[in-house]
Structures are given as C-alpha cells and as structure tokens.
Amino acid sequence: MVHPHQTPYVTPHILHRHYAQTSDNEFHSKLIGHDLEYFSQAGFDMDRIQLKRNAPVAQLYEDAIRNEGAIISSSGALINFSGKKTGRSPKDKRIVFEETSKDNIWWGSVNIKMDEHTFEINRERAIDYLNTRDNVYVFDGFAGWDPKYRIKVRVICARAYHALFMNNMLIRPTEEELASFGEPDFIIYNAGQFPANRFTKGMSSTTSVEINFKRMEMVILGTEYAGEMKKGVFSVMHYLQPVKFGQLSLHSSANVGMKKGDVTLFFGLSGTGKTTLSADPNRLLIGDDEHVWSDTGVFNIEGGCYAKCINLSQEKEPEIYNAIRFGSILENVVYNPATRVPDYDDVSITENTRCAYPIEYIPNAKIPCMVDRQPSNIIMLTCDAFGVLPPVSKLSPDQASYHFLAGYTSKTPGTEDGVFEPIPTFSTCYSAPFIVLHPGRYAEMLAERMSKHNVSCWLINTGWTGGKFGTGKRCPLKYTRRIVDAVHSGELLDSEYETFGVFGLQIPTEVDGVPREVLNPLLAWTDKQAFEHEVRKLAGMFQKAFKLYEGDVQESVRLAGPRVD
C-alpha cells in the first residue's frame, strides 16, 4: 500500500533537484584541498570558481551537455565541437626563448621565439579568463607508461570537453596515484575560448599556443581544438626524453606480435595510416601516435588514441569503430538529429573529424602500454599525392636515415587549419610540426639504435596509385594491410627485388594478394610519359628539401636519395 504523501518507484534522492550537483561540489572541493595554495598563488580566484579535479566521465558528460551543447551519440560517445578551429594552428605555435633551453631548441619556422615577458602576459590573460568561469576543470595524469621516464601533467581548462579529452589521452592515475600526485612536472593553461591580443609583442593572430620549458608550462589562447593540448604534451616529451633522459622520442604508432613478440614502429604524419595500420587484430597495440624507444624497449607516451573518423566504417576499421562508445569523444562529427547516429562521410564541418578514446577500448591493446623488447621492424609511412612512390620498398640503413630526415608526405585535408587538398610536404623526422631539437639529433639516435639491434626498415606509401591526386586513387587499404602482414611474417625478407629507377628503391616483384601493377607504380600508369615527369618532379623536390641537412650527414646518406641526371 502506498500512502498519499509517498511517491512510488522514485529513488529518494531524485526528489532533491540538486542532489548530484551538491555531491559533486563536496567531492571535488575536498579532493583538491591540499592544492588550494598552489591555485591561489597561480592567480586563481578560489572564492569564485569551482574546481573539478579528475571529474568522473559521467559528470563531464552532464556538464558538456548542460553547458556546451554537446549531445550523446547513438553508440554512447559524446559529440562535441571545437568551434572555428578544427585543426592545429602551427603558425601560431611559440617557444619561449630562455637560458635553460635556448641552446637545445631548433629555432626557425617550426619553433618560433617568444620572449618571457610576452609569455607572462598571455599566462595572466589565460588565468584571468579562467577566473570568469563558473567551472574550472583540472585533470592530473601522466605522460609515459614507463615509470622511469614518465612526467606528471596537469591540465587546467574551462570546458568539460577538454577535460574529458585529456582524461582519455593522458595516462589515468589510480586513486592512490592521484592522492600522492604532488607537484606536476608540466602544466597546461587552456583558455582557448578567449583570444590572444594581436597587438601583444610576437602575436601574429588571435591564436597563441606557447610553451615555456623553464617554467614547464603551456598556454593556449584563441583555439578550442583539443589536439593542441595533446601535441603540446608531445612537444615537451620530444624535448625531455633526449635531453633529460637520453631516450629517443618518436612520432609513431607501435604494436607487438601475439605469437613472436616482435615489435614494429610505424612513423608517419596525420593521415598516413599510423592509427589504422597499427590497430591489427593479430597484434597487440602499444599505442597509435607517440612513443619512446628506450634502452630497454618501447613505451607509449599516451593513455588513449586520437583517430581520424572520415569515411570510418565497421567493415574497414572495426577496432576503431567499436571503440566509439561511452567515454569516447567524437569531435566535429556530423550526426543525424533524429537518431543521433554519426555520419562519418559528412565533411561539412571539417575533414579532420576525430574520436578520442582510452586505449583500453581497443580489445587487443597491451596494458600497460610498454614492452621490454627492441623493435624488429620500422615502417615509414608516406602519403604520396604524386602517385609515383611504390606501396612498399626495403630501405638500406643509409636510405632509412635519408627518408627519416626528409620525412616526405602530403598533408591531407583537415589535419591543419586551411588544408583542403593534399599538399606535398617534407616533415623532418615525420614530426616537423612537433619537433623541438635539431633533426640530426633524433636521426643520429635512430641510426645508432637501428644498427645496434639490426632493425629492418620499410617505406610504405598509402597515397595515390595509377595517377596523381585528381586522376589516380588512394592505394586500397586491403593491399596496404597485406603488405604490412608480409613485413610481420618475414615474407618480404625472402622476396626478390627490383630497383625502382630514379629513387633507387628496392621493391618486391611479388607479394601474395597484391597486384603486380600496384607494386610497381610505372605499371599502374597508362600515361608513361606523365609518370616519368612526376617522378623527376618529386625527385627534384626531395633534393631541394634535403639541402637543409646535407652538411650534417655522411656522404653515404646524402647519396641515398633520388638522383636526377
């Protein structure tokens, strides 16, 4: 019997409208109490703002939906939007010129100098903006799975979307690790909703992404694209690992064979296939984007994956497709407003649609994401918009050094702000937008490790075949996967090879499951004269780009590139 004053079938606390919010406030205020002094000294108005430290995923969903216009997709992922900026802004990246790091930094168009005073102005501007927000999110996590080389990272931001993103991309601490976290090694102040002042010295726009290695801090203004935080952490690790720890940081994915335990590193820029090709049902995934090749093995820098979603399907990429569920973030993805089903083919917002998910969402992820074994294979991925490079070539040690320094690929649409069609580019060490030290330093460490551990190296082209962009087509993923399988099985080590003309590359004459005309690009082109023209054109671009490094390499490396008579 139900009495008149009772409400049946309703959990009592739901009758209190603000029950959940009250509990959240108490939980987070109590949890972060020991750090209140730090935040006060940093300039945060602790009487006004509410700090939410390492908030539960469900609460970040609620806040993003309530305050940011996010929605829940049909698969349970959170769909949110980054506003005007839907890709990185490399021209707005700055490194502070200061005495502790100035002699190590590779200054130039990638690492543009900023003075310490301007950094202080922008840092203050970011904190002032954060002080105007009702909710300020803090996420404390780790970069680097190997405890010997990891750093503690603190992210301070005003959007639940950004907090959830970094919850997915950093290594999530246990309750015990969080309780004893202590002082962070690196702090990100993300006030991306607020613009930089264009009239401040050194500013080129209303966007500014800047790192100070002396303070070990990063400030973000004028861009809400979450990928800036991810790459900021990588830039710091790209500096600290060689300089402080003597280890080699790499822009790469990595996996390990389930049967043989063989480790493969995949180098490549966004859009070349690092994430897709390293997610292999027959191998354990160490990570999809950022790694360190240490003296004892390989470890992932991140705790999650940041996969491109354009044309994503369950058939082509089942591991990634199935990872898009509760806890994941779909970024700038169009959806059906009636069913909330994402449309991965719709690029009306951007071609750089993304999903960020914890690495354990991949069924065959290796947790912890590290192996105490040296790599057996290195695969250098390129996306050739000219359509002339073979889908696979076996590289000599000198060729490996040459192509690592050259870092040829094509920027694919959406990976950077303003890129709408493939643009041929040379990105040294396959990581020019994030590189911090001189490329020769990374190349020397790579060559030493490859020689010491007798590592095989392969150049794999995931770009166009049968013609350049506009006339040819992308190499089918099934062929690329078959080639990668042949690398892992050892099949390609026993193949017969022929020399590929101007580039002097060794290409296999046969790979089971891959047509002969795909293996040799010349056979795929109907217009042979046009093919030769494009080959020589690309070779000339290689030679021009490599002049920057000729004085820093041995003659055998310089001669390992293409030759045009």
Tab-separated table of C-alpha atoms in Angstrom, residues 293-461:
chain	number	residue	atom	x	y	z
A	293	TRP	CA	62.313	3.925	-27.920
A	294	SER	CA	64.263	3.451	-24.708
A	295	ASP	CA	67.357	1.486	-23.779
A	296	THR	CA	65.131	-1.339	-22.546
A	297	GLY	CA	62.297	-1.354	-25.097
A	298	VAL	CA	59.363	0.741	-26.312
A	299	PHE	CA	56.657	2.556	-24.369
A	300	ASN	CA	53.645	4.653	-25.250
A	301	ILE	CA	53.518	8.291	-24.157
A	302	GLU	CA	49.721	8.416	-24.117
A	303	GLY	CA	46.790	6.716	-22.428
A	304	GLY	CA	44.463	6.909	-25.410
A	305	CYS	CA	44.065	7.180	-29.162
A	306	TYR	CA	43.033	10.107	-31.375
A	307	ALA	CA	41.734	8.545	-34.572
A	308	LYS	CA	40.547	10.196	-37.772
A	309	CYS	CA	36.890	9.429	-38.457
A	310	ILE	CA	36.498	10.455	-42.088
A	311	ASN	CA	34.813	7.606	-44.024
A	312	LEU	CA	35.075	5.374	-40.952
A	313	SER	CA	33.200	2.077	-41.216
A	314	GLN	CA	32.904	-1.058	-39.128
A	315	GLU	CA	33.986	-3.133	-42.095
A	316	LYS	CA	37.227	-1.242	-42.781
A	317	GLU	CA	38.308	-0.398	-39.236
A	318	PRO	CA	36.339	-2.491	-36.732
A	319	GLU	CA	38.645	-1.854	-33.755
A	320	ILE	CA	38.346	1.919	-34.046
A	321	TYR	CA	34.636	1.832	-34.946
A	322	ASN	CA	33.781	-0.262	-31.899
A	323	ALA	CA	35.848	1.962	-29.600
A	324	ILE	CA	33.383	4.799	-30.156
A	325	ARG	CA	31.204	4.274	-27.101
A	326	PHE	CA	30.539	5.757	-23.665
A	327	GLY	CA	33.606	7.686	-22.544
A	328	SER	CA	34.812	8.451	-26.075
A	329	ILE	CA	34.601	11.903	-27.655
A	330	LEU	CA	33.550	12.444	-31.249
A	331	GLU	CA	34.971	15.788	-32.322
A	332	ASN	CA	33.285	17.886	-35.021
A	333	VAL	CA	31.346	14.882	-36.360
A	334	VAL	CA	28.008	15.495	-38.082
A	335	TYR	CA	25.121	13.359	-36.818
A	336	ASN	CA	21.505	12.576	-37.697
A	337	PRO	CA	19.461	14.835	-35.393
A	338	ALA	CA	16.622	12.318	-35.196
A	339	THR	CA	18.640	9.164	-34.438
A	340	ARG	CA	21.934	10.642	-33.122
A	341	VAL	CA	23.769	8.297	-35.494
A	342	PRO	CA	27.117	9.822	-36.586
A	343	ASP	CA	27.659	10.382	-40.303
A	344	TYR	CA	31.350	9.725	-40.818
A	345	ASP	CA	31.121	10.539	-44.536
A	346	ASP	CA	29.843	14.079	-43.919
A	347	VAL	CA	32.715	16.581	-44.015
A	348	SER	CA	30.607	19.737	-43.926
A	349	ILE	CA	32.251	20.855	-40.657
A	350	THR	CA	35.755	19.571	-41.405
A	351	GLU	CA	37.554	16.647	-42.993
A	352	ASN	CA	39.520	16.368	-39.760
A	353	THR	CA	36.751	14.652	-37.806
A	354	ARG	CA	38.214	12.774	-34.848
A	355	CYS	CA	37.500	10.403	-31.999
A	356	ALA	CA	39.454	10.317	-28.735
A	357	TYR	CA	39.097	7.150	-26.675
A	358	PRO	CA	41.020	5.384	-23.890
A	359	ILE	CA	43.447	2.846	-25.300
A	360	GLU	CA	41.814	0.020	-23.348
A	361	TYR	CA	38.778	0.450	-25.640
A	362	ILE	CA	40.857	-1.388	-28.245
A	363	PRO	CA	40.292	-5.081	-27.385
A	364	ASN	CA	43.857	-6.116	-28.141
A	365	ALA	CA	45.617	-3.164	-26.528
A	366	LYS	CA	48.657	-4.100	-24.489
A	367	ILE	CA	48.154	-2.803	-20.959
A	368	PRO	CA	50.468	-1.484	-19.595
A	369	CYS	CA	51.469	0.050	-22.932
A	370	MET	CA	55.134	-0.897	-22.912
A	371	VAL	CA	57.380	-3.788	-23.927
A	372	ASP	CA	60.833	-4.764	-22.712
A	373	ARG	CA	61.950	-5.749	-26.192
A	374	GLN	CA	63.682	-3.898	-29.010
A	375	PRO	CA	61.875	-3.328	-32.354
A	376	SER	CA	62.297	-5.789	-35.233
A	377	ASN	CA	60.794	-3.557	-37.954
A	378	ILE	CA	60.374	0.127	-38.665
A	379	ILE	CA	57.733	1.167	-41.195
A	380	MET	CA	57.997	4.707	-42.550
A	381	LEU	CA	54.596	5.756	-43.858
A	382	THR	CA	54.121	8.349	-46.560
A	383	CYS	CA	51.063	9.589	-48.402
A	384	ASP	CA	52.368	10.412	-51.888
A	385	ALA	CA	49.994	12.785	-53.701
A	386	PHE	CA	52.079	12.460	-56.894
A	387	GLY	CA	51.228	8.762	-57.109
A	388	VAL	CA	54.729	7.662	-58.084
A	389	LEU	CA	56.250	6.064	-54.977
A	390	PRO	CA	55.844	2.277	-54.649
A	391	PRO	CA	53.494	0.916	-51.974
A	392	VAL	CA	56.460	-0.799	-50.311
A	393	SER	CA	60.249	-0.507	-50.524
A	394	LYS	CA	63.006	-2.081	-48.445
A	395	LEU	CA	65.397	0.605	-47.241
A	396	SER	CA	69.110	0.293	-46.602
A	397	PRO	CA	70.447	1.902	-43.385
A	398	ASP	CA	71.543	4.984	-45.339
A	399	GLN	CA	68.194	5.221	-47.114
A	400	ALA	CA	66.428	4.897	-43.765
A	401	SER	CA	68.399	7.870	-42.399
A	402	TYR	CA	67.742	9.859	-45.581
A	403	HIS	CA	63.985	9.303	-45.593
A	404	PHE	CA	63.704	9.863	-41.841
A	405	LEU	CA	65.348	13.271	-42.215
A	406	ALA	CA	63.386	14.093	-45.373
A	407	GLY	CA	60.059	12.951	-43.934
A	408	TYR	CA	58.155	13.234	-47.206
A	409	THR	CA	54.388	13.009	-47.226
A	410	SER	CA	51.364	15.037	-48.285
A	411	LYS	CA	49.329	16.977	-45.775
A	412	THR	CA	45.829	15.592	-46.085
A	413	PRO	CA	42.706	17.759	-45.862
A	414	GLY	CA	41.685	18.854	-42.390
A	415	THR	CA	44.783	17.880	-40.401
A	416	GLU	CA	45.789	21.534	-40.233
A	417	ASP	CA	43.703	24.670	-40.418
A	418	GLY	CA	43.242	25.724	-44.070
A	419	VAL	CA	44.326	22.467	-45.764
A	420	PHE	CA	41.615	21.428	-48.243
A	421	GLU	CA	43.521	19.222	-50.690
A	422	PRO	CA	46.743	17.201	-50.408
A	423	ILE	CA	49.851	19.377	-50.215
A	424	PRO	CA	53.258	17.713	-50.732
A	425	THR	CA	55.452	18.466	-47.751
A	426	PHE	CA	58.727	17.430	-46.173
A	427	SER	CA	58.291	16.977	-42.449
A	428	THR	CA	61.647	16.035	-40.969
A	429	CYS	CA	61.645	13.028	-38.637
A	430	TYR	CA	57.987	12.615	-39.627
A	431	SER	CA	57.225	15.122	-36.900
A	432	ALA	CA	58.310	18.602	-38.027
A	433	PRO	CA	55.269	20.403	-36.519
A	434	PHE	CA	56.204	18.987	-33.095
A	435	ILE	CA	59.975	18.739	-33.337
A	436	VAL	CA	61.949	20.656	-30.730
A	437	LEU	CA	65.623	19.694	-31.100
A	438	HIS	CA	67.689	19.721	-34.296
A	439	PRO	CA	66.539	16.836	-36.558
A	440	GLY	CA	70.077	15.483	-36.710
A	441	ARG	CA	69.923	14.692	-33.014
A	442	TYR	CA	66.913	12.410	-33.426
A	443	ALA	CA	68.307	10.917	-36.655
A	444	GLU	CA	71.625	10.064	-35.018
A	445	MET	CA	69.891	8.333	-32.110
A	446	LEU	CA	67.673	6.402	-34.541
A	447	ALA	CA	70.612	5.225	-36.670
A	448	GLU	CA	72.516	4.074	-33.572
A	449	ARG	CA	69.570	2.061	-32.277
A	450	MET	CA	68.773	0.525	-35.684
A	451	SER	CA	72.372	-0.556	-36.146
A	452	LYS	CA	72.730	-1.906	-32.620
A	453	HIS	CA	69.565	-4.015	-32.810
A	454	ASN	CA	69.662	-4.919	-36.537
A	455	VAL	CA	66.243	-3.434	-37.302
A	456	SER	CA	64.710	-3.769	-40.804
A	457	CYS	CA	63.222	-0.603	-42.317
A	458	TRP	CA	60.427	-0.278	-44.899
A	459	LEU	CA	58.981	2.694	-46.767
A	460	ILE	CA	55.239	2.191	-47.319
A	461	ASN	CA	53.179	4.562	-49.461
